[in-house]
mmCIF file of C-alpha atoms in Angstrom:
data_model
loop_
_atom_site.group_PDB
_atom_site.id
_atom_site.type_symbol
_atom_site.label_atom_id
_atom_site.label_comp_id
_atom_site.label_asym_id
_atom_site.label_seq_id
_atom_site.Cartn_x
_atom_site.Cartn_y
_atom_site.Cartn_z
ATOM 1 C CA UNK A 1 -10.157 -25.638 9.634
ATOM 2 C CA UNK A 2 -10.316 -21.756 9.467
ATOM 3 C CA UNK A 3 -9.655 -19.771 5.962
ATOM 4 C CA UNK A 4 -7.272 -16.899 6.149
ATOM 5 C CA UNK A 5 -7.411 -13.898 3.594
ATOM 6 C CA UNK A 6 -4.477 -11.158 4.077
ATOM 7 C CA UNK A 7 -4.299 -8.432 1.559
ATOM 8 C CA UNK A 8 -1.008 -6.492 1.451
ATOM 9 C CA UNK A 9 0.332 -3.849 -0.178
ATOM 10 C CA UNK A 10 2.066 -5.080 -3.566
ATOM 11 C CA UNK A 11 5.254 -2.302 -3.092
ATOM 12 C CA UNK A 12 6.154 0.120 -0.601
ATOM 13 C CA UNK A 13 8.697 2.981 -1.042
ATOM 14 C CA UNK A 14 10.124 4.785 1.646
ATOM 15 C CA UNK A 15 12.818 6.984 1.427
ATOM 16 C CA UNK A 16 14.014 10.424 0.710
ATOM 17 C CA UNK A 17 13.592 11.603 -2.786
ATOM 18 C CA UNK A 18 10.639 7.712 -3.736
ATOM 19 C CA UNK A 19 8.361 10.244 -5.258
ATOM 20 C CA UNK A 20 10.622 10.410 -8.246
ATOM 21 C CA UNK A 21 9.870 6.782 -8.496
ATOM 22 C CA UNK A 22 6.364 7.556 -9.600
ATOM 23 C CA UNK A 23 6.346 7.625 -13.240
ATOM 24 C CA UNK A 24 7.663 4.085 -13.429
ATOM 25 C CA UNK A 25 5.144 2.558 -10.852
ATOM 26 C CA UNK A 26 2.527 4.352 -12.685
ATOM 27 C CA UNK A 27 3.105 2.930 -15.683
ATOM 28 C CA UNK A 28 3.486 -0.383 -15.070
ATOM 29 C CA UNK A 29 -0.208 -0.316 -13.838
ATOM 30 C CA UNK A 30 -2.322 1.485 -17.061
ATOM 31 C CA UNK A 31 -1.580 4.192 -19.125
ATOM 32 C CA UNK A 32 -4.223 6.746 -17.813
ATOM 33 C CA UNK A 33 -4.015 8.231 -14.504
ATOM 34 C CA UNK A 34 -6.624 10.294 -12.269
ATOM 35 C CA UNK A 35 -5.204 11.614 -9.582
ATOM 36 C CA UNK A 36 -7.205 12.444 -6.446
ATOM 37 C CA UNK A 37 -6.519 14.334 -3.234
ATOM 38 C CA UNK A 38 -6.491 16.989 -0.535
ATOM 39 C CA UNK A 39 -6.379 20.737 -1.763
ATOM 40 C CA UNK A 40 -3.365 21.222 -0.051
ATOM 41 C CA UNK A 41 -1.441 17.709 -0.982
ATOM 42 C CA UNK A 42 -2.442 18.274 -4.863
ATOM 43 C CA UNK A 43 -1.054 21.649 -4.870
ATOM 44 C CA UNK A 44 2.026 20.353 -3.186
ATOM 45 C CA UNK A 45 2.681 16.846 -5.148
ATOM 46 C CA UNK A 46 0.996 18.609 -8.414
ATOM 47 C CA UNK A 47 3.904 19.507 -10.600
ATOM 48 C CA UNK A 48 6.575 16.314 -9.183
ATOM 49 C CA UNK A 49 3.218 13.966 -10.118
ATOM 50 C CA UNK A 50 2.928 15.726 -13.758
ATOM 51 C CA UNK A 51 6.479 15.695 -14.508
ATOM 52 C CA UNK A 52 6.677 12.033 -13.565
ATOM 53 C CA UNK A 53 3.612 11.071 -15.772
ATOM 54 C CA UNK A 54 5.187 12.881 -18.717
ATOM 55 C CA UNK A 55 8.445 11.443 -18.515
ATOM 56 C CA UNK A 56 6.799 7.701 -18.247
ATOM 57 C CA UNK A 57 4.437 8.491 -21.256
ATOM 58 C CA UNK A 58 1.180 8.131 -18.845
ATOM 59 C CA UNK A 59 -1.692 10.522 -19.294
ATOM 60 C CA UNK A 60 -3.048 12.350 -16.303
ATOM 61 C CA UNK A 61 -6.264 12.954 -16.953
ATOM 62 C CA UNK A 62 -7.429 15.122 -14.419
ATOM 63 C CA UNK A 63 -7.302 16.255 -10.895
ATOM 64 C CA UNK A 64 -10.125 15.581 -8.440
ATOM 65 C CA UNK A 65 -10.508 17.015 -5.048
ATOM 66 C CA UNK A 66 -11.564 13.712 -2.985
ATOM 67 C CA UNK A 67 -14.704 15.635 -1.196
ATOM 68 C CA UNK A 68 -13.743 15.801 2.393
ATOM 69 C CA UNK A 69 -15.349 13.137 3.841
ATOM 70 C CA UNK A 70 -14.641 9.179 2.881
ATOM 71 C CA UNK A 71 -18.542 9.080 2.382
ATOM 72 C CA UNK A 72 -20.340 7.174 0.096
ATOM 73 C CA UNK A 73 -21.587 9.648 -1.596
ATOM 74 C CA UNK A 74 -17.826 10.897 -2.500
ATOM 75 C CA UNK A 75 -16.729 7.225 -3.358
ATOM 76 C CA UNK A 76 -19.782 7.195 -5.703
ATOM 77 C CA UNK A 77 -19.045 10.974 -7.412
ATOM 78 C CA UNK A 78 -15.055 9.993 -7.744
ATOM 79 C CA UNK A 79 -16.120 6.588 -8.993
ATOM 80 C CA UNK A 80 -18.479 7.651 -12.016
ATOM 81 C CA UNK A 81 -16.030 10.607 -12.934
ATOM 82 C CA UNK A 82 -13.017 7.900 -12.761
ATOM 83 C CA UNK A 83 -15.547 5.787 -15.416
ATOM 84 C CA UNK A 84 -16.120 8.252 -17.464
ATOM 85 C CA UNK A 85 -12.631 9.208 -18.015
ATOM 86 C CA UNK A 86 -11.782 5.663 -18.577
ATOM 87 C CA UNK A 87 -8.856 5.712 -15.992
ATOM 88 C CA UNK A 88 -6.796 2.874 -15.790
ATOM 89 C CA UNK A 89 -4.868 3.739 -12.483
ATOM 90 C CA UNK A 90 -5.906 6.100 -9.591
ATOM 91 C CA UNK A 91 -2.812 8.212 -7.998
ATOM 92 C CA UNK A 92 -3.974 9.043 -4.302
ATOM 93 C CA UNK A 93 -2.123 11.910 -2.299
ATOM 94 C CA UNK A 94 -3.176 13.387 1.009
ATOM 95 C CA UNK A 95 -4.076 12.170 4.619
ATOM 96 C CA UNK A 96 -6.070 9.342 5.787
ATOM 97 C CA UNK A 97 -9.483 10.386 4.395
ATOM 98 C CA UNK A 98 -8.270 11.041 1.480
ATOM 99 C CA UNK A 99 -6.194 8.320 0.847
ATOM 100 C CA UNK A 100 -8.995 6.049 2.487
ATOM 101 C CA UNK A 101 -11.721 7.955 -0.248
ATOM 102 C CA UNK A 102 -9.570 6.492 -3.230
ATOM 103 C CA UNK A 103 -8.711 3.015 -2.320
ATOM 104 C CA UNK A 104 -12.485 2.578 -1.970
ATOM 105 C CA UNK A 105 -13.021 4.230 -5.645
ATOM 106 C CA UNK A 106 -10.636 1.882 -6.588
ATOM 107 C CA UNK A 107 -11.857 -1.102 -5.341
ATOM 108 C CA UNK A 108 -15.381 -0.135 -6.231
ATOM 109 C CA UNK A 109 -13.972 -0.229 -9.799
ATOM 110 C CA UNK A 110 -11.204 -2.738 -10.096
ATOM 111 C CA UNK A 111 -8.426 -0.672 -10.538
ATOM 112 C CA UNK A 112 -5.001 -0.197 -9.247
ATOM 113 C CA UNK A 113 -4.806 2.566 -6.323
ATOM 114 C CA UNK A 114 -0.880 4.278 -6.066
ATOM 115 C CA UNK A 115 -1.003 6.348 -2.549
ATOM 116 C CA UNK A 116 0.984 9.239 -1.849
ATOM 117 C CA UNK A 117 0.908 10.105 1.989
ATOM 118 C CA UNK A 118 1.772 14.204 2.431
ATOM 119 C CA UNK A 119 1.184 13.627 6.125
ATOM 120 C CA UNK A 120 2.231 10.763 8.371
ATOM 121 C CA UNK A 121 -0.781 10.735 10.287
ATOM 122 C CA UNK A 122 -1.811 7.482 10.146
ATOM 123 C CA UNK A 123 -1.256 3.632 8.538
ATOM 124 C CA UNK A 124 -4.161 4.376 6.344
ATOM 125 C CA UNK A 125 -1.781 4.585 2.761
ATOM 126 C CA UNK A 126 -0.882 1.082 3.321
ATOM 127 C CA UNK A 127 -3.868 -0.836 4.773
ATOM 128 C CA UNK A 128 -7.021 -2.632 2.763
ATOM 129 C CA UNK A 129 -9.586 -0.561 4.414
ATOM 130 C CA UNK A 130 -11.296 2.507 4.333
ATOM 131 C CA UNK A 131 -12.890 4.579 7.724
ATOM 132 C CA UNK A 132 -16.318 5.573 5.991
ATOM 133 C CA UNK A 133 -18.124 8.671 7.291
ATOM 134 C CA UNK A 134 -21.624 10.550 6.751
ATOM 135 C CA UNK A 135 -21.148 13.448 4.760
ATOM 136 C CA UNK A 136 -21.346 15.389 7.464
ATOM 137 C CA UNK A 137 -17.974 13.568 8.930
ATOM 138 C CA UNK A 138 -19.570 11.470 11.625
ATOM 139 C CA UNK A 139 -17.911 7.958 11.951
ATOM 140 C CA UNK A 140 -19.910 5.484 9.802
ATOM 141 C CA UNK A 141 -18.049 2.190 9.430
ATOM 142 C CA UNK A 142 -14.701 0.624 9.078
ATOM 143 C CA UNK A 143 -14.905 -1.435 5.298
ATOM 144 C CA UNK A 144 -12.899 -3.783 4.488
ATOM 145 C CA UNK A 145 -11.692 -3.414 0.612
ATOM 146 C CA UNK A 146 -10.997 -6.720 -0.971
ATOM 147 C CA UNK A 147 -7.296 -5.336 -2.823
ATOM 148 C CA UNK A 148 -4.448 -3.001 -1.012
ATOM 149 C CA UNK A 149 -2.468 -0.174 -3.151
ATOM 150 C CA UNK A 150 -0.595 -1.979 -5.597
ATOM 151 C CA UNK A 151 2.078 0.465 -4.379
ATOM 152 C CA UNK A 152 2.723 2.876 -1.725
ATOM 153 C CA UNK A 153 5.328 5.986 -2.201
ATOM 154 C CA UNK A 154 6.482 6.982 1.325
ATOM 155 C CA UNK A 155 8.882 10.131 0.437
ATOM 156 C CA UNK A 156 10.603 11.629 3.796
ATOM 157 C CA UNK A 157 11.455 14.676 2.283
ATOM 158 C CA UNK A 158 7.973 15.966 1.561
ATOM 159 C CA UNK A 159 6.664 14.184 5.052
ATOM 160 C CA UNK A 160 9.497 16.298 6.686
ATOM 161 C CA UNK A 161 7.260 19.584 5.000
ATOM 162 C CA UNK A 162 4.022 18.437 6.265
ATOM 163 C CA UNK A 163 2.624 20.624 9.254
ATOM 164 C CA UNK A 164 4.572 19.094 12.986
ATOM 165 C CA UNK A 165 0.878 18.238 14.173
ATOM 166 C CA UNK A 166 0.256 15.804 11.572
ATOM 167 C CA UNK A 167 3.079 14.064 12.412
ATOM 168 C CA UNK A 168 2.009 14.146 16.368
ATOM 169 C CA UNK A 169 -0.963 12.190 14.989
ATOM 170 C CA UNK A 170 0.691 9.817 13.221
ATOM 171 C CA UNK A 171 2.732 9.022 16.471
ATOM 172 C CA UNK A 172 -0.391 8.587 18.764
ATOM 173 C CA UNK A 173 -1.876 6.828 15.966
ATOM 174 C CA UNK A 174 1.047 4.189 16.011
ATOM 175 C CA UNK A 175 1.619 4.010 19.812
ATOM 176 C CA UNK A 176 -2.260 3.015 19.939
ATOM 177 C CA UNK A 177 -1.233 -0.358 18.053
ATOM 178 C CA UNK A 178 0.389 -1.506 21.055
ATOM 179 C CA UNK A 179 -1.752 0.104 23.731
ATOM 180 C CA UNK A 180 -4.686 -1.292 22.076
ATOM 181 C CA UNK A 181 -3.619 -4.390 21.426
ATOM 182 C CA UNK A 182 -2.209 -5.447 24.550
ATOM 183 C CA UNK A 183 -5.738 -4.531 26.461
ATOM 184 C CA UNK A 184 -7.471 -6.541 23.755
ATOM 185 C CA UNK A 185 -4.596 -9.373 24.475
ATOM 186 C CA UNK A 186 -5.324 -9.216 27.972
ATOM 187 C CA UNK A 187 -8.563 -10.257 27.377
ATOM 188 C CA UNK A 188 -8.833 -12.772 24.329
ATOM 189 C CA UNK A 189 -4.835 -13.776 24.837
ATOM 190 C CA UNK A 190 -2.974 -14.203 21.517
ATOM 191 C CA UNK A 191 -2.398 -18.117 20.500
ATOM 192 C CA UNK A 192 -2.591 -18.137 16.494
ATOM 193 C CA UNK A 193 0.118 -17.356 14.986
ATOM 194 C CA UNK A 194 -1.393 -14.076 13.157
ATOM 195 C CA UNK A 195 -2.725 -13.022 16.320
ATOM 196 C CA UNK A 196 0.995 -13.319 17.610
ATOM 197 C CA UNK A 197 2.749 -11.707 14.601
ATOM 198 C CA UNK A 198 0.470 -8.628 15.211
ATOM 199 C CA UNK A 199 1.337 -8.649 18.906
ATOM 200 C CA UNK A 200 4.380 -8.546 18.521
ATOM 201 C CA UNK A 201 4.734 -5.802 15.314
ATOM 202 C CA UNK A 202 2.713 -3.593 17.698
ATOM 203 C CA UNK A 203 5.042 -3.722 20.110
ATOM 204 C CA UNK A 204 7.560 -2.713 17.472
ATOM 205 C CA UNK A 205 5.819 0.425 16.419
ATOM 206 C CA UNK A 206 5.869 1.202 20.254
ATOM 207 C CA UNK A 207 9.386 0.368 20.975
ATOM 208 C CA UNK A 208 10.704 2.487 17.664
ATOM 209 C CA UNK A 209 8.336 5.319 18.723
ATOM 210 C CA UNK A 210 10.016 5.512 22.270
ATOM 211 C CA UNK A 211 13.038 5.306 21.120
ATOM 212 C CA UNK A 212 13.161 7.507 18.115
ATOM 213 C CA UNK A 213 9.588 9.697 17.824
ATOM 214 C CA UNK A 214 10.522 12.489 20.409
ATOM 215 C CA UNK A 215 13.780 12.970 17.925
ATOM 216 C CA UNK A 216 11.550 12.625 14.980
ATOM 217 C CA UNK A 217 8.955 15.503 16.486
ATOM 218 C CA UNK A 218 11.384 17.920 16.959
ATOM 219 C CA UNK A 219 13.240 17.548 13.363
ATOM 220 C CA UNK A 220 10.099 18.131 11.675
ATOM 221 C CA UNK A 221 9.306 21.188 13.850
ATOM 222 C CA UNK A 222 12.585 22.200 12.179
ATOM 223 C CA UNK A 223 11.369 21.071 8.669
ATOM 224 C CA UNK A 224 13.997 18.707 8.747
ATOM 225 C CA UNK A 225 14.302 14.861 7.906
ATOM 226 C CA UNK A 226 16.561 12.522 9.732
ATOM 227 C CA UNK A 227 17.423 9.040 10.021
ATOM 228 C CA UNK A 228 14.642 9.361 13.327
ATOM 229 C CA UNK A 229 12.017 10.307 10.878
ATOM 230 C CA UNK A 230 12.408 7.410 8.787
ATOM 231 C CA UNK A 231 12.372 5.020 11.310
ATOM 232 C CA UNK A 232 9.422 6.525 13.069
ATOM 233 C CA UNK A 233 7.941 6.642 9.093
ATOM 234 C CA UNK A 234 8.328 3.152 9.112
ATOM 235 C CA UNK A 235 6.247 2.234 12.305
ATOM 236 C CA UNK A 236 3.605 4.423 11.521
ATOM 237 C CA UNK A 237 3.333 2.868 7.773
ATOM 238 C CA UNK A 238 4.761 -0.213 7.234
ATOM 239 C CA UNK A 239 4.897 -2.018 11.209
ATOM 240 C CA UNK A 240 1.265 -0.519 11.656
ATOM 241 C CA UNK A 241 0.213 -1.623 8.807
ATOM 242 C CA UNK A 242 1.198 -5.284 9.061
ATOM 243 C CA UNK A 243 -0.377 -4.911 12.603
ATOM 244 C CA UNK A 244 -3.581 -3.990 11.363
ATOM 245 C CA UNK A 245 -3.183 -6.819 8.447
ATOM 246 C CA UNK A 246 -2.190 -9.688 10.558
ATOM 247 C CA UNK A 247 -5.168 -9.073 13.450
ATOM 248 C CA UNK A 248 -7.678 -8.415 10.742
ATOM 249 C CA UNK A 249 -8.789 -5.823 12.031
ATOM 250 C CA UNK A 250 -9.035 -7.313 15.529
ATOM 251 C CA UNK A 251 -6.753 -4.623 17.863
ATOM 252 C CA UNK A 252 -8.333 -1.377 18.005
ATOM 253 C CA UNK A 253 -10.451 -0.744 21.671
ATOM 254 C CA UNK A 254 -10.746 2.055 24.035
ATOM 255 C CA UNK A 255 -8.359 4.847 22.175
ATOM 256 C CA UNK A 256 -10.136 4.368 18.727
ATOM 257 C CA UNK A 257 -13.443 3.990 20.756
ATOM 258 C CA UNK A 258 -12.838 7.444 22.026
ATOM 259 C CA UNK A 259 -11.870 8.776 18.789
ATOM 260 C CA UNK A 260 -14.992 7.553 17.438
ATOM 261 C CA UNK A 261 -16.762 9.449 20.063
ATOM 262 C CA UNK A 262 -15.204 12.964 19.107
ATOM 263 C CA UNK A 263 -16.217 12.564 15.600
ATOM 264 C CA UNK A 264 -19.845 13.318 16.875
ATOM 265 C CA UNK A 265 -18.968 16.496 18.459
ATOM 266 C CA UNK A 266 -18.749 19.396 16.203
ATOM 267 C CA UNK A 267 -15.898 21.322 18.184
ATOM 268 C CA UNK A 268 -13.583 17.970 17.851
ATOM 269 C CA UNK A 269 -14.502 15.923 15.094
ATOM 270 C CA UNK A 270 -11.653 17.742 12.319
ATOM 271 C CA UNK A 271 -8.821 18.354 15.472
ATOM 272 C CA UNK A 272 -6.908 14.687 13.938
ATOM 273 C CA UNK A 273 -7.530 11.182 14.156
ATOM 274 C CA UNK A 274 -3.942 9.867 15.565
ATOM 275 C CA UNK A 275 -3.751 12.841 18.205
ATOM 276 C CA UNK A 276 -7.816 12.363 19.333
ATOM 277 C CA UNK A 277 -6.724 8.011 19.218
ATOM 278 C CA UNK A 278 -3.182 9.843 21.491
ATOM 279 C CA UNK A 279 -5.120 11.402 23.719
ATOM 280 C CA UNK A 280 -7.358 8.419 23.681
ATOM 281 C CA UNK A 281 -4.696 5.942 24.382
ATOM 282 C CA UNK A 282 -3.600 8.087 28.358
ATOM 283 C CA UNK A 283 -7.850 7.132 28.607
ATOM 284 C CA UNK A 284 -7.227 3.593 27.833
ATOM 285 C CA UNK A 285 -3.870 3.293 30.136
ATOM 286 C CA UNK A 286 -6.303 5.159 33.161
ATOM 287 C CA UNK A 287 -9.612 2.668 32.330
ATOM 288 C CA UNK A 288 -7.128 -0.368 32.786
ATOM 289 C CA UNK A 289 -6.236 0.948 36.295
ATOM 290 C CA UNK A 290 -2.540 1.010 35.646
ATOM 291 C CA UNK A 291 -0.215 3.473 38.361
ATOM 292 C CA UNK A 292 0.305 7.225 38.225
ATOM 293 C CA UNK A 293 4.335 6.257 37.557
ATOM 294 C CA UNK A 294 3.142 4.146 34.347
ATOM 295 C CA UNK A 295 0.825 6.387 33.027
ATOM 296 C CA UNK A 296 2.966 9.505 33.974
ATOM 297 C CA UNK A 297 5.747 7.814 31.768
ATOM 298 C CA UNK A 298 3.721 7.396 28.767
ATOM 299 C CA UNK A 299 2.155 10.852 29.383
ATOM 300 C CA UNK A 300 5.757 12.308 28.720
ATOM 301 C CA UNK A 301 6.236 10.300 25.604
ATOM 302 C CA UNK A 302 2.938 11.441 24.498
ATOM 303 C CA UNK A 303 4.151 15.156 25.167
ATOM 304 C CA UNK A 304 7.335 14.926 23.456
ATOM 305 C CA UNK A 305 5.247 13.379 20.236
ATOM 306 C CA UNK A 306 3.396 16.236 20.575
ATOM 307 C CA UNK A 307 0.418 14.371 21.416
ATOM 308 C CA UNK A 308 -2.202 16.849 23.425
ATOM 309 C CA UNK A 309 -2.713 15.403 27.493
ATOM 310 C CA UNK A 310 -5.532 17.240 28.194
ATOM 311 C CA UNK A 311 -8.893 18.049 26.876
ATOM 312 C CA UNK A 312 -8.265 22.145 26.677
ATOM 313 C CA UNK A 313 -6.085 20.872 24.364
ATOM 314 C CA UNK A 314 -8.213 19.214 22.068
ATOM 315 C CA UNK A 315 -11.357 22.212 22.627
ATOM 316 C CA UNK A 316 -13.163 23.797 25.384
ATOM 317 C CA UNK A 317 -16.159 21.451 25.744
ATOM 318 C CA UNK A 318 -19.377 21.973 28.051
ATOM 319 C CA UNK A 319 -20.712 19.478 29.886
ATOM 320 C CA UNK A 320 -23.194 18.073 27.468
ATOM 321 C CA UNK A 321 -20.642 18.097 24.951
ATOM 322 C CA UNK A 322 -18.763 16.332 27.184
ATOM 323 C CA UNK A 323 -21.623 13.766 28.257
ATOM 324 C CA UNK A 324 -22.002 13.217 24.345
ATOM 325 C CA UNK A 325 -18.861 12.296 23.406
ATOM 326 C CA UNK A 326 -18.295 9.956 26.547
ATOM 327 C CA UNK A 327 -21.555 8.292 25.412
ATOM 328 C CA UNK A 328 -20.671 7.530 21.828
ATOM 329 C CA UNK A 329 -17.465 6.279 23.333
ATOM 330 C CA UNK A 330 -18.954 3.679 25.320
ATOM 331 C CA UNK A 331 -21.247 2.765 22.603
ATOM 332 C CA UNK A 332 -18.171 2.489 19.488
ATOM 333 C CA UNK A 333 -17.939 -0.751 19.012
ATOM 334 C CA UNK A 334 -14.032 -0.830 19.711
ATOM 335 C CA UNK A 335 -14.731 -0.435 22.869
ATOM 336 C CA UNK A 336 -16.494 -3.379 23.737
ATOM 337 C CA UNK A 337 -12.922 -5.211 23.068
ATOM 338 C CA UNK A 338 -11.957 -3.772 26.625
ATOM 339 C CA UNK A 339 -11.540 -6.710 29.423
ATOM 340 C CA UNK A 340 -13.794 -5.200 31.758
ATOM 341 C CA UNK A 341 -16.956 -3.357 30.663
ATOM 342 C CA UNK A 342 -16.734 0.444 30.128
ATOM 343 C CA UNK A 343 -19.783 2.528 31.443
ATOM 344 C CA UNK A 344 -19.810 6.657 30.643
ATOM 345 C CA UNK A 345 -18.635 6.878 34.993
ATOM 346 C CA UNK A 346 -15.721 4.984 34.509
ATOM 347 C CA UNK A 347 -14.463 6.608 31.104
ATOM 348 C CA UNK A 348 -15.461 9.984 32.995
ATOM 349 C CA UNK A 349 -13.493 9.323 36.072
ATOM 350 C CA UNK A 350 -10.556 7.609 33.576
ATOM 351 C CA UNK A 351 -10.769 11.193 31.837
ATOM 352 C CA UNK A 352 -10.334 13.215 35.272
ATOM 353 C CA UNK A 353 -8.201 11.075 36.177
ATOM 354 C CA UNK A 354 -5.729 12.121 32.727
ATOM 355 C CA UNK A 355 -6.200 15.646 33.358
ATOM 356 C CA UNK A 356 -5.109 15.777 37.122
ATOM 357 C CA UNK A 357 -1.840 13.701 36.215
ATOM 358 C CA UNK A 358 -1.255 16.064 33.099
ATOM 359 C CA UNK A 359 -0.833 19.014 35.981
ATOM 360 C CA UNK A 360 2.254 17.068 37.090
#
């Protein structure tokens, strides 16, 4: 018999206005709060986060930038300030590295980690994991963390704020879930039931994004929420997340390989996880040999999602750059969870082959 360990999120709040919500999460998890984040997503959350505390008679006892890379050096700085201080909960707010940097600290302590996306960029608020980096922001590991946030605040109205590209990312992000996992499927066919749940909440994420993430784009290029944005808030958080759970890990392939492979180029490796993983996933539908009319189809949803189709896009790369992030592709270890095998010509020609369809 196999063991099965699944760590989920204790609460998650989604909703216009959750943020408000705070001070009573907060304090039914310690009395003394650090909070930790982005520059930007402290000095937006800031004053709703200190007004909250006060209100619920919890102490914040400081404000920490997070570093800017989930490195173990940052984990290590965060974690001896959070020891010192004696904090008893640790408030997250920001994107994925960010939010990744604290549940680590957390774990690495024992505490209780509240996160606070202020971009929808990715699942990373709600999953038991952190993507670890070098300090100088090339991909190190994925590592597992052995608790999830006890509670996740979701609030659409200051998602609806965030920057439209962030939001692009979170979309390409999502739509990899399914991409991903049905190449992976293709190869090591889904039978457990885990392995099926996960199948079939990717597929979820996708069918939401299609139907609602174009809608969802274009509201927040207004700086507008909407009934799309929640939904599409939803699959990139909570359906995302619960795909990532339920696989253990076990879905990611070509798109995230490719991602992987930016992060050692210095022109690409800050341009966004979820729209480097978007652009990733047109690479993935061109390695698996499927027609011009599929992968024209997805290219458009991709484009409305504000997901970039081309590399010009992403940054004007030379050929060695190029050569370098193909090769780190094909050597990320997500990548060997492709059916066939992927050499540096056939991601190449799966590469030219994106670009000449984007023309059309």
């Amino acid at each position: 018999m196999t063991q099965m360990n699944l760590v989920f999120p204790a609460r998650v709040l989604r909703g216009a206005g959750v943020i408000n919500q705070l001070g009573e999460i907060c304090a039914s998890l310690g009395q003394r709060a650090l909070l930790i984040g982005g520059h930007q997503a402290l000095q937006a959350v800031e004053a709703q986060v200190r007004a909250q505390l006060l209100a619920a008679d919890v102490t914040l006892l400081a404000q920490e930038w997070f570093g800017g890379e989930t490195s173990l050096n940052q984990i290590n700085r965060l974690a001896a300030i959070a020891t010192e201080l004696q904090a008893e909960v640790i408030i997250g707010v920001g994107g994925g590295k960010s939010l990744d940097t604290c549940k680590a600290v957390a774990a690495q302590l024992g505490l209780p980690v509240v996160t606070i996306p202020t971009i929808a960029a990715t699942c990373s608020a709600v999953t038991p994991l952190s993507i670890r980096y070098d300090d100088n922001g090339n991909f190190f590991d994925i590592f597992p963390l052995p608790q999830a946030p006890a509670a996740v605040v979701i609030d659409s109205t200051l998602l609806a704020k965030a920057p439209p590209r962030w939001l692009a990312a979170g979309l390409g992000d999502t739509l990899a879930k399914w991409y991903e996992f049905r190449a992976v499927s293709s190869r090591h066919p889904a039978k457990e039931g885990n392995a099926l749940s996960s199948l079939a909440h990717s597929k979820i994420c996708y069918d939401v994004i299609a139907e609602h993430g174009p809608a969802s784009y274009a509201a927040v290029l207004r700086g507008e929420s909407s009934s799309a944005l929640d939904q599409v808030l939803d699959a990139i958080f909570t359906w995302a997340g619960l795909t990532s759970l339920m696989s253990n890990g076990a879905h990611a392939a070509a798109s995230h390989a490719i991602y992987e492979g930016f992060t050692f180029c210095d022109k690409t490796r800050e341009f966004g996880h979820g729209l480097l993983v978007g652009f990733g996933n047109l690479c993935l539908l061109a390695l698996e040999q499927r027609s011009d009319d599929e992968v024209l189809a997805e290219m458009r949803l991709a484009r409305d999602c504000g997901v970039p189709l081309t590399l010009t896009e992403i940054a004007d790369l030379d050929t060695a750059e190029l050569a370098l992030i193909v090769r780190e592709s094909v050597h990320a270890p997500d990548m060997a969870n492709m059916a066939e095998t992927v050499t540096d010509e056939r991601l190449l020609a799966a590469i030219a082959r994106v670009e000449k369809l984007a023309t059309q």
